[in-house]
């Protein structure tokens, strides 16, 4: 007792890390940085400048030149020119250079840590022990992936020129997350650091030269959001990898619409920190220190929403307040502080205003020290007595501010955790493994930590769902973001003959209805469209769906959510049954394809056989596409689980209508999604005839829905529908541009293709793992063990 008391009275003396070497390096560079283009540092004395300041004291660190549009063009051109030989260098050649970069970063790690702290305001303890070691680990880890690329990704190739844009909260770590995998997979880069924190990127630029990166492979431009916007929309760029706010992510989704670019968006969050009554409360409090007070709360996945079971809420709040009192704020270079400076005065004012405005809606605030604006030190904060609709519970504050709410039951905890437009991360605190493993899959987020928070590693994928963006960084799953399948080639054999309407068919009039919620239903608008045989004769009428029909289909799909929690074995049985029921109608289907599509009997048989085989393939995968256990350096396991995306809309290609309908539906439902299929316009009747097979194969109502009609109109309704989680689309350029732009509203996952991008009859192109990857989203669940 006496001993404890004497500890309480202890104070810490200041232990400042020296910044001498860092300032010397800045002086050598005249405290001015331009652009790295084609291996050379380009400076222009007439450039507009941004001052990069030390946020803890306002001192000027360096002036940064804003890149001009013509400098941007030069950077993109250099990257384009350098790309083929960088890819051709091969995995081993690239591995050696990535390894050299890792070694160089390690050699200069102390200097880099100090530069990072000076520029960003984060405690030196964090840059020294977390940011920089993790950044280095990314280069080591991806040197390994470069070496393995030839064997592990032999059916993939590099994407080309990648634009990478990062925010200011983890400047060098975000750079490493982006640059290491892109380089490993043979891409070249135009990178833009955040205007507030470009210094360590400039240091890295010097290391690139020393590591032997060929000219043009890594280009770095500086500037604010304007040049960022120009870079993202640049026609010479094949992919944009962006980390930053959701609003800017949405604007990039719009500005790149129709450009055929691949996109990864790592955006904001409001992650839940869920504490059950059976949690180790002291461990949870320490977890909060690592979660919301790490990096001053300027962390996209900070556990900023505490959800605590009512029974222990009072106790936990008391412990948190006690802990807050012990947290030390101060000079970022002081080795014994817990929280440093927010990144800028602007950010300080933003956080301060958000909290003040938020409290007008109610809530009780606890801060143990006064808000000081000097040094932009914002105190660790707890806000209680609010509900989940409160602005402070919904909006990302991006500061050291924790809001707390209570729940009574496990299902209420899940509901509250998912009550957010974001879906980046969550942590679950409970000593009961059954409970944690039950809750983790129910949380809509890309990362879930069990009894820990803010764990990261290069071997584990990171990224969000919903408005936290899409795509993964890190882990094997992150590498596919920098690759594209090799050898896609449209079939030259398939040409769609032009229809000229001739005589009416003698057969009885057929009207094929829409298929929604397990029932054949008339289209809401009461309109039908005539479809024709290949010889021009009238074949049948098909329903012409509208916005209401899409809504009904989505609502039916929504009710069928238990499909996702069925076992893979259970789903496989139903897909096998579909194959069985289709195969017994072989002659009828072959005749149908001949009559409708104008193909020969042999071609129709090939399409039919491949369709049955494809159902078998995805029935087989249903219980075998089962994720991974990542090898992160900690005592625990990280499971990378492929989860269904949810409700997936699928706009089918025009050709091979039986095979393409099945090629889309089967992988999606095998992975547990529910689908709304918009079939080929010309051959809609083929997909609608499939209803007879679906109805006799025990497919639960709502799992497969088919809405025929005008592709463009239906695609646009789908893009704007908030309950659709993802969309696959084969359509013309204009339709793709339109849905890419509309879907910016809720950042839906898209997988889009121009019509006829592949030979569907070739299994290598028409049934690859690419389909399963696009039917799933990887969730990484971190589970530490031991004392
Ligand atoms: P921001 O979106 O304002 O800026 C991020 C970067 O984008 C900067 O480099 C900026 O210059 C650039 N930019 C700004 N406008 C642009 C435009 N129109 N087009 C292209 N580029 C543009 O974000 P911020 O305030 O710097 O960073 C904080 C945000 O970043 C938070 O929302 C946080 O959650 C998010 N973040 C997410 C992750 C993640 O992995 N999900 C990681 C870190 C930060």
Short mmCIF file of C-alpha atoms and ligand atoms in Angstrom, two decimals, residues 165-170 174 177-178 192-196 223-230 232 242-249 251-252 265-269 298-301 347 396 398 422 424 462-464 468 473, ligand 1:
data_model
loop_
_atom_site.label_atom_id
_atom_site.label_comp_id
_atom_site.label_asym_id
_atom_site.label_seq_id
_atom_site.Cartn_x
_atom_site.Cartn_y
_atom_site.Cartn_z
CA UNK A 165 -2.89 9.14 -52.25
CA UNK A 166 -2.58 9.03 -48.46
CA UNK A 167 -3.67 11.08 -45.42
CA UNK A 168 -1.60 12.59 -42.63
CA UNK A 169 -2.24 10.31 -39.66
CA UNK A 170 0.35 7.60 -40.41
CA UNK A 174 0.39 4.50 -45.16
CA UNK A 177 1.03 -0.05 -47.12
CA UNK A 178 0.59 1.33 -50.60
CA UNK A 192 1.05 11.85 -53.24
CA UNK A 193 1.61 12.37 -49.53
CA UNK A 194 -0.74 14.50 -47.45
CA UNK A 195 0.06 18.18 -47.67
CA UNK A 196 0.34 18.38 -43.85
CA UNK A 223 0.40 19.26 -53.07
CA UNK A 224 -3.07 19.49 -51.68
CA UNK A 225 -6.41 18.01 -52.68
CA UNK A 226 -6.46 19.81 -56.02
CA UNK A 227 -3.44 17.99 -57.37
CA UNK A 228 -4.74 14.83 -55.66
CA UNK A 229 -7.96 15.15 -57.65
CA UNK A 230 -6.01 15.69 -60.88
CA UNK A 232 -6.85 10.38 -59.44
CA UNK A 242 -6.75 6.12 -51.91
CA UNK A 243 -6.78 6.41 -48.13
CA UNK A 244 -8.58 9.34 -46.60
CA UNK A 245 -12.00 10.68 -45.81
CA UNK A 246 -15.24 9.17 -47.07
CA UNK A 247 -16.23 12.46 -48.74
CA UNK A 248 -13.06 12.51 -50.86
CA UNK A 249 -13.45 8.77 -51.56
CA UNK A 251 -15.57 12.32 -55.12
CA UNK A 252 -12.85 10.02 -56.52
CA UNK A 265 -10.77 3.12 -51.10
CA UNK A 266 -9.72 2.97 -47.45
CA UNK A 267 -11.95 5.52 -45.78
CA UNK A 268 -13.26 6.70 -42.45
CA UNK A 269 -14.70 4.78 -39.55
CA UNK A 298 -6.38 10.25 -35.27
CA UNK A 299 -6.84 6.66 -36.37
CA UNK A 300 -9.38 5.55 -38.96
CA UNK A 301 -10.15 2.37 -37.00
CA UNK A 347 -7.65 19.70 -36.84
CA UNK A 396 -16.10 10.41 -37.14
CA UNK A 398 -10.79 11.86 -35.54
CA UNK A 422 -19.15 2.98 -41.55
CA UNK A 424 -14.10 -0.49 -40.79
CA UNK A 462 -7.01 -4.35 -43.61
CA UNK A 463 -9.99 -2.51 -45.07
CA UNK A 464 -13.65 -1.83 -44.63
CA UNK A 468 -15.50 2.75 -44.95
CA UNK A 473 -4.36 -3.66 -47.95
P1 LIG B 1 -8.65 13.71 -46.80
O1 LIG B 1 -9.57 12.82 -47.52
O2 LIG B 1 -9.03 15.14 -46.68
O3 LIG B 1 -7.20 13.71 -47.48
C1 LIG B 1 -6.50 12.54 -47.72
C2 LIG B 1 -5.57 12.73 -48.90
O4 LIG B 1 -6.35 13.00 -50.07
C3 LIG B 1 -4.61 13.91 -48.79
O5 LIG B 1 -3.41 13.55 -49.41
C4 LIG B 1 -5.31 15.01 -49.59
O6 LIG B 1 -4.41 15.95 -50.15
C5 LIG B 1 -5.95 14.21 -50.69
N1 LIG B 1 -7.15 14.82 -51.28
C6 LIG B 1 -7.98 15.75 -50.73
N2 LIG B 1 -8.98 16.03 -51.59
C7 LIG B 1 -8.80 15.23 -52.67
C8 LIG B 1 -9.52 15.02 -53.88
N3 LIG B 1 -10.64 15.68 -54.15
N4 LIG B 1 -9.06 14.10 -54.76
C9 LIG B 1 -7.93 13.39 -54.50
N5 LIG B 1 -7.20 13.56 -53.38
C10 LIG B 1 -7.63 14.46 -52.47
O7 LIG B 1 -8.44 13.03 -45.40
P2 LIG B 1 -7.58 13.54 -44.19
O8 LIG B 1 -8.36 14.54 -43.45
O9 LIG B 1 -6.23 13.89 -44.65
O10 LIG B 1 -7.45 12.17 -43.34
C11 LIG B 1 -8.37 11.77 -42.44
C12 LIG B 1 -9.32 10.74 -43.03
O11 LIG B 1 -8.60 9.62 -43.51
C13 LIG B 1 -10.24 10.19 -41.97
O12 LIG B 1 -11.54 10.15 -42.45
C14 LIG B 1 -9.71 8.79 -41.73
O13 LIG B 1 -10.66 7.91 -41.23
C15 LIG B 1 -9.21 8.40 -43.07
N6 LIG B 1 -8.23 7.30 -42.99
C16 LIG B 1 -8.60 6.06 -43.37
C17 LIG B 1 -7.71 5.00 -43.28
C18 LIG B 1 -8.11 3.60 -43.70
O14 LIG B 1 -7.23 2.77 -43.89
N7 LIG B 1 -9.38 3.30 -43.87
C19 LIG B 1 -6.43 5.22 -42.77
C20 LIG B 1 -6.10 6.49 -42.38
C21 LIG B 1 -7.00 7.54 -42.49
#
